[in-house]
Amino acid sequence: MRLLNKAIHAGAIIGALGLATAAQAASWDMPTPYSDKIFHTANIIEFAKDVETATGGAMMIKVHSAGSLFKHPEIKNAVRGGQVPIGEFFLSRLSNENAALGADSQPFLATNYEEAAKLWAAQKPVVSKLLEEQGLMVLFSVPWPGQSLYSKKPINSVADLKGLKFRAYNATLETFAKMAGAAPTQVESPDIPQAFATGRVEAMITSPSTGVSSKAWDFVSQFTDIQAWLPKNIVVVNTKAFRKLDKNVQDAIVAAAAKAEKRGWEMSRKETDDKVETLKSNGMAIVNPSAELMGGLKAIGAEMLNDWKASSGAEGAAILKAYAH
Ligand code: PCA
């Protein structure tokens, strides 16, 4: 009898231990907007692996790419509302709620990686504060390669854009297209091929990465290398969910995030030439923009920046001041 009791007791202890282990291992679902072919997604999958390794499997992050768990426009609010603890989205989508959040999509404000890094350093305190007010904590942010022009016919001046049905991905690009005389429509990146195939759009501005992932050569022939800005994706966590984690897990996430930011910027840099090469090898003309086109687009950019200074208030001014130093 005593022996049997002992055995039952031991079983209960093992059972309890099993439960304790299960309770300690956390698993987070992470929605992201872009496909697995995109370097941002590859970088995030690495980030998730790094967190898992650093915590010995106690913290798992399951990446749901290409808008499969939440559609892109819903991701920020899903994290904010706690439906998911972590997510990625295109930062300047939020220029709608606060113009200051759209600094990195201002045409010709920062047009190469050095400037983009400087702009991110200038933006980060403002972006972090604004998102913190919504219960979100910034983990890292990674730029897309420079944004260039895709069209069916050569574009030698702003006048050549007139009337073109133009794919846009945020309000800032929509304004830019409108000011250039084009007719913008919002289309999420997975829907680009379909939008061109059905004639909803006939030109766009995006990175070589998105040009390649959407097989731009199937519907346009000209890539005009204007590299007008380097907008960023951002990864945020729900602050409350983060605080519930053990300190060592929190530290592992922050360390993996710093690593992912560095790795992501390097991947992005490398992407630019690689993907332009892919566009070329698939038959697209890689065109250096004419002085007339650049002059016209930069004049629009300058006007937009003036408007942005007015609409982004003290926060925008703080970003520009830090960026100028
Ligand atoms: N690709 C994304 C955002 C910026 C980019 O280069 C897109 O076109 O939607």
PDB file of N, CA and C in Angstrom, residues 244-295:
ATOM      1  N   LYS A 244       4.313  40.639 -19.997  1.00  0.00           N
ATOM      2  CA  LYS A 244       3.941  39.388 -19.319  1.00  0.00           C
ATOM      3  C   LYS A 244       5.019  38.313 -19.456  1.00  0.00           C
ATOM      4  N   LEU A 245       5.958  38.520 -20.376  1.00  0.00           N
ATOM      5  CA  LEU A 245       6.996  37.502 -20.597  1.00  0.00           C
ATOM      6  C   LEU A 245       8.048  37.560 -19.497  1.00  0.00           C
ATOM      7  N   ASP A 246       8.703  36.413 -19.258  1.00  0.00           N
ATOM      8  CA  ASP A 246       9.838  36.399 -18.327  1.00  0.00           C
ATOM      9  C   ASP A 246      10.913  37.348 -18.834  1.00  0.00           C
ATOM     10  N   LYS A 247      11.642  37.899 -17.889  1.00  0.00           N
ATOM     11  CA  LYS A 247      12.675  38.874 -18.249  1.00  0.00           C
ATOM     12  C   LYS A 247      13.682  38.301 -19.259  1.00  0.00           C
ATOM     13  N   ASN A 248      14.084  37.028 -19.060  1.00  0.00           N
ATOM     14  CA  ASN A 248      15.083  36.462 -19.985  1.00  0.00           C
ATOM     15  C   ASN A 248      14.519  36.317 -21.406  1.00  0.00           C
ATOM     16  N   VAL A 249      13.218  36.075 -21.507  1.00  0.00           N
ATOM     17  CA  VAL A 249      12.587  35.975 -22.834  1.00  0.00           C
ATOM     18  C   VAL A 249      12.510  37.372 -23.457  1.00  0.00           C
ATOM     19  N   GLN A 250      12.124  38.353 -22.661  1.00  0.00           N
ATOM     20  CA  GLN A 250      12.094  39.747 -23.157  1.00  0.00           C
ATOM     21  C   GLN A 250      13.472  40.143 -23.705  1.00  0.00           C
ATOM     22  N   ASP A 251      14.503  39.812 -22.933  1.00  0.00           N
ATOM     23  CA  ASP A 251      15.869  40.166 -23.363  1.00  0.00           C
ATOM     24  C   ASP A 251      16.228  39.457 -24.667  1.00  0.00           C
ATOM     25  N   ALA A 252      15.815  38.188 -24.790  1.00  0.00           N
ATOM     26  CA  ALA A 252      16.122  37.427 -26.014  1.00  0.00           C
ATOM     27  C   ALA A 252      15.440  38.071 -27.219  1.00  0.00           C
ATOM     28  N   ILE A 253      14.210  38.538 -27.041  1.00  0.00           N
ATOM     29  CA  ILE A 253      13.485  39.165 -28.151  1.00  0.00           C
ATOM     30  C   ILE A 253      14.166  40.478 -28.558  1.00  0.00           C
ATOM     31  N   VAL A 254      14.520  41.273 -27.570  1.00  0.00           N
ATOM     32  CA  VAL A 254      15.160  42.562 -27.874  1.00  0.00           C
ATOM     33  C   VAL A 254      16.503  42.342 -28.581  1.00  0.00           C
ATOM     34  N   ALA A 255      17.264  41.341 -28.127  1.00  0.00           N
ATOM     35  CA  ALA A 255      18.564  41.056 -28.755  1.00  0.00           C
ATOM     36  C   ALA A 255      18.366  40.553 -30.186  1.00  0.00           C
ATOM     37  N   ALA A 256      17.396  39.657 -30.386  1.00  0.00           N
ATOM     38  CA  ALA A 256      17.140  39.127 -31.736  1.00  0.00           C
ATOM     39  C   ALA A 256      16.637  40.243 -32.659  1.00  0.00           C
ATOM     40  N   ALA A 257      15.894  41.190 -32.099  1.00  0.00           N
ATOM     41  CA  ALA A 257      15.379  42.309 -32.894  1.00  0.00           C
ATOM     42  C   ALA A 257      16.522  43.206 -33.376  1.00  0.00           C
ATOM     43  N   ALA A 258      17.483  43.465 -32.491  1.00  0.00           N
ATOM     44  CA  ALA A 258      18.630  44.306 -32.881  1.00  0.00           C
ATOM     45  C   ALA A 258      19.404  43.619 -34.006  1.00  0.00           C
ATOM     46  N   LYS A 259      19.556  42.314 -33.871  1.00  0.00           N
ATOM     47  CA  LYS A 259      20.260  41.532 -34.889  1.00  0.00           C
ATOM     48  C   LYS A 259      19.479  41.562 -36.220  1.00  0.00           C
ATOM     49  N   ALA A 260      18.167  41.439 -36.119  1.00  0.00           N
ATOM     50  CA  ALA A 260      17.313  41.418 -37.326  1.00  0.00           C
ATOM     51  C   ALA A 260      17.358  42.771 -38.034  1.00  0.00           C
ATOM     52  N   GLU A 261      17.417  43.855 -37.271  1.00  0.00           N
ATOM     53  CA  GLU A 261      17.460  45.173 -37.903  1.00  0.00           C
ATOM     54  C   GLU A 261      18.745  45.302 -38.726  1.00  0.00           C
ATOM     55  N   LYS A 262      19.842  44.890 -38.129  1.00  0.00           N
ATOM     56  CA  LYS A 262      21.138  44.989 -38.808  1.00  0.00           C
ATOM     57  C   LYS A 262      21.152  44.092 -40.051  1.00  0.00           C
ATOM     58  N   ARG A 263      20.733  42.848 -39.870  1.00  0.00           N
ATOM     59  CA  ARG A 263      20.719  41.888 -40.977  1.00  0.00           C
ATOM     60  C   ARG A 263      19.777  42.361 -42.095  1.00  0.00           C
ATOM     61  N   GLY A 264      18.624  42.896 -41.710  1.00  0.00           N
ATOM     62  CA  GLY A 264      17.634  43.353 -42.683  1.00  0.00           C
ATOM     63  C   GLY A 264      18.158  44.494 -43.543  1.00  0.00           C
ATOM     64  N   TRP A 265      18.851  45.444 -42.925  1.00  0.00           N
ATOM     65  CA  TRP A 265      19.404  46.568 -43.702  1.00  0.00           C
ATOM     66  C   TRP A 265      20.442  46.052 -44.697  1.00  0.00           C
ATOM     67  N   GLU A 266      21.238  45.061 -44.249  1.00  0.00           N
ATOM     68  CA  GLU A 266      22.243  44.499 -45.169  1.00  0.00           C
ATOM     69  C   GLU A 266      21.574  43.748 -46.321  1.00  0.00           C
ATOM     70  N   MET A 267      20.538  42.985 -45.999  1.00  0.00           N
ATOM     71  CA  MET A 267      19.807  42.242 -47.042  1.00  0.00           C
ATOM     72  C   MET A 267      19.220  43.230 -48.052  1.00  0.00           C
ATOM     73  N   SER A 268      18.673  44.328 -47.551  1.00  0.00           N
ATOM     74  CA  SER A 268      18.026  45.315 -48.403  1.00  0.00           C
ATOM     75  C   SER A 268      19.034  45.934 -49.386  1.00  0.00           C
ATOM     76  N   ARG A 269      20.179  46.319 -48.870  1.00  0.00           N
ATOM     77  CA  ARG A 269      21.245  46.881 -49.710  1.00  0.00           C
ATOM     78  C   ARG A 269      21.612  45.943 -50.858  1.00  0.00           C
ATOM     79  N   LYS A 270      21.784  44.681 -50.474  1.00  0.00           N
ATOM     80  CA  LYS A 270      22.215  43.682 -51.444  1.00  0.00           C
ATOM     81  C   LYS A 270      21.125  43.442 -52.490  1.00  0.00           C
ATOM     82  N   GLU A 271      19.879  43.460 -52.038  1.00  0.00           N
ATOM     83  CA  GLU A 271      18.716  43.289 -52.915  1.00  0.00           C
ATOM     84  C   GLU A 271      18.732  44.196 -54.132  1.00  0.00           C
ATOM     85  N   THR A 272      19.096  45.459 -53.896  1.00  0.00           N
ATOM     86  CA  THR A 272      18.897  46.481 -54.922  1.00  0.00           C
ATOM     87  C   THR A 272      19.509  46.042 -56.251  1.00  0.00           C
ATOM     88  N   ASP A 273      20.818  45.791 -56.267  1.00  0.00           N
ATOM     89  CA  ASP A 273      21.468  45.414 -57.530  1.00  0.00           C
ATOM     90  C   ASP A 273      21.008  44.048 -58.022  1.00  0.00           C
ATOM     91  N   ASP A 274      20.876  43.099 -57.081  1.00  0.00           N
ATOM     92  CA  ASP A 274      20.468  41.735 -57.470  1.00  0.00           C
ATOM     93  C   ASP A 274      19.135  41.753 -58.204  1.00  0.00           C
ATOM     94  N   LYS A 275      18.198  42.473 -57.638  1.00  0.00           N
ATOM     95  CA  LYS A 275      16.852  42.427 -58.209  1.00  0.00           C
ATOM     96  C   LYS A 275      16.740  43.268 -59.482  1.00  0.00           C
ATOM     97  N   VAL A 276      17.518  44.352 -59.587  1.00  0.00           N
ATOM     98  CA  VAL A 276      17.533  45.109 -60.851  1.00  0.00           C
ATOM     99  C   VAL A 276      18.077  44.195 -61.953  1.00  0.00           C
ATOM    100  N   GLU A 277      19.078  43.396 -61.602  1.00  0.00           N
ATOM    101  CA  GLU A 277      19.646  42.434 -62.544  1.00  0.00           C
ATOM    102  C   GLU A 277      18.588  41.426 -63.011  1.00  0.00           C
ATOM    103  N   THR A 278      17.761  40.969 -62.067  1.00  0.00           N
ATOM    104  CA  THR A 278      16.690  40.022 -62.421  1.00  0.00           C
ATOM    105  C   THR A 278      15.677  40.672 -63.363  1.00  0.00           C
ATOM    106  N   LEU A 279      15.341  41.938 -63.104  1.00  0.00           N
ATOM    107  CA  LEU A 279      14.412  42.644 -64.002  1.00  0.00           C
ATOM    108  C   LEU A 279      15.005  42.686 -65.410  1.00  0.00           C
ATOM    109  N   LYS A 280      16.307  42.989 -65.458  1.00  0.00           N
ATOM    110  CA  LYS A 280      17.006  43.101 -66.729  1.00  0.00           C
ATOM    111  C   LYS A 280      17.046  41.754 -67.451  1.00  0.00           C
ATOM    112  N   SER A 281      17.386  40.707 -66.709  1.00  0.00           N
ATOM    113  CA  SER A 281      17.521  39.395 -67.365  1.00  0.00           C
ATOM    114  C   SER A 281      16.168  38.854 -67.832  1.00  0.00           C
ATOM    115  N   ASN A 282      15.101  39.449 -67.334  1.00  0.00           N
ATOM    116  CA  ASN A 282      13.776  39.058 -67.821  1.00  0.00           C
ATOM    117  C   ASN A 282      13.267  39.994 -68.919  1.00  0.00           C
ATOM    118  N   GLY A 283      14.180  40.812 -69.422  1.00  0.00           N
ATOM    119  CA  GLY A 283      13.852  41.582 -70.615  1.00  0.00           C
ATOM    120  C   GLY A 283      13.433  43.021 -70.396  1.00  0.00           C
ATOM    121  N   MET A 284      13.437  43.487 -69.142  1.00  0.00           N
ATOM    122  CA  MET A 284      13.028  44.883 -68.937  1.00  0.00           C
ATOM    123  C   MET A 284      14.159  45.841 -69.285  1.00  0.00           C
ATOM    124  N   ALA A 285      13.799  47.013 -69.800  1.00  0.00           N
ATOM    125  CA  ALA A 285      14.791  48.059 -70.052  1.00  0.00           C
ATOM    126  C   ALA A 285      15.059  48.784 -68.735  1.00  0.00           C
ATOM    127  N   ILE A 286      16.332  48.831 -68.331  1.00  0.00           N
ATOM    128  CA  ILE A 286      16.720  49.547 -67.102  1.00  0.00           C
ATOM    129  C   ILE A 286      17.185  50.934 -67.544  1.00  0.00           C
ATOM    130  N   VAL A 287      16.403  51.946 -67.214  1.00  0.00           N
ATOM    131  CA  VAL A 287      16.617  53.271 -67.803  1.00  0.00           C
ATOM    132  C   VAL A 287      17.090  54.264 -66.754  1.00  0.00           C
ATOM    133  N   ASN A 288      18.141  55.011 -67.081  1.00  0.00           N
ATOM    134  CA  ASN A 288      18.527  56.136 -66.230  1.00  0.00           C
ATOM    135  C   ASN A 288      17.566  57.288 -66.491  1.00  0.00           C
ATOM    136  N   PRO A 289      17.000  57.854 -65.438  1.00  0.00           N
ATOM    137  CA  PRO A 289      15.997  58.905 -65.668  1.00  0.00           C
ATOM    138  C   PRO A 289      16.610  60.138 -66.327  1.00  0.00           C
ATOM    139  N   SER A 290      15.830  60.783 -67.187  1.00  0.00           N
ATOM    140  CA  SER A 290      16.304  62.020 -67.809  1.00  0.00           C
ATOM    141  C   SER A 290      16.346  63.130 -66.760  1.00  0.00           C
ATOM    142  N   ALA A 291      17.144  64.142 -67.034  1.00  0.00           N
ATOM    143  CA  ALA A 291      17.231  65.287 -66.121  1.00  0.00           C
ATOM    144  C   ALA A 291      15.871  65.971 -66.016  1.00  0.00           C
ATOM    145  N   GLU A 292      15.160  65.974 -67.131  1.00  0.00           N
ATOM    146  CA  GLU A 292      13.847  66.632 -67.130  1.00  0.00           C
ATOM    147  C   GLU A 292      12.863  65.910 -66.200  1.00  0.00           C
ATOM    148  N   LEU A 293      12.860  64.583 -66.292  1.00  0.00           N
ATOM    149  CA  LEU A 293      11.967  63.813 -65.425  1.00  0.00           C
ATOM    150  C   LEU A 293      12.334  64.028 -63.957  1.00  0.00           C
ATOM    151  N   MET A 294      13.633  63.916 -63.646  1.00  0.00           N
ATOM    152  CA  MET A 294      14.056  64.057 -62.246  1.00  0.00           C
ATOM    153  C   MET A 294      13.747  65.453 -61.726  1.00  0.00           C
ATOM    154  N   GLY A 295      13.979  66.448 -62.559  1.00  0.00           N
ATOM    155  CA  GLY A 295      13.699  67.831 -62.160  1.00  0.00           C
ATOM    156  C   GLY A 295      12.218  68.000 -61.820  1.00  0.00           C
TER     157      GLY A 295
END
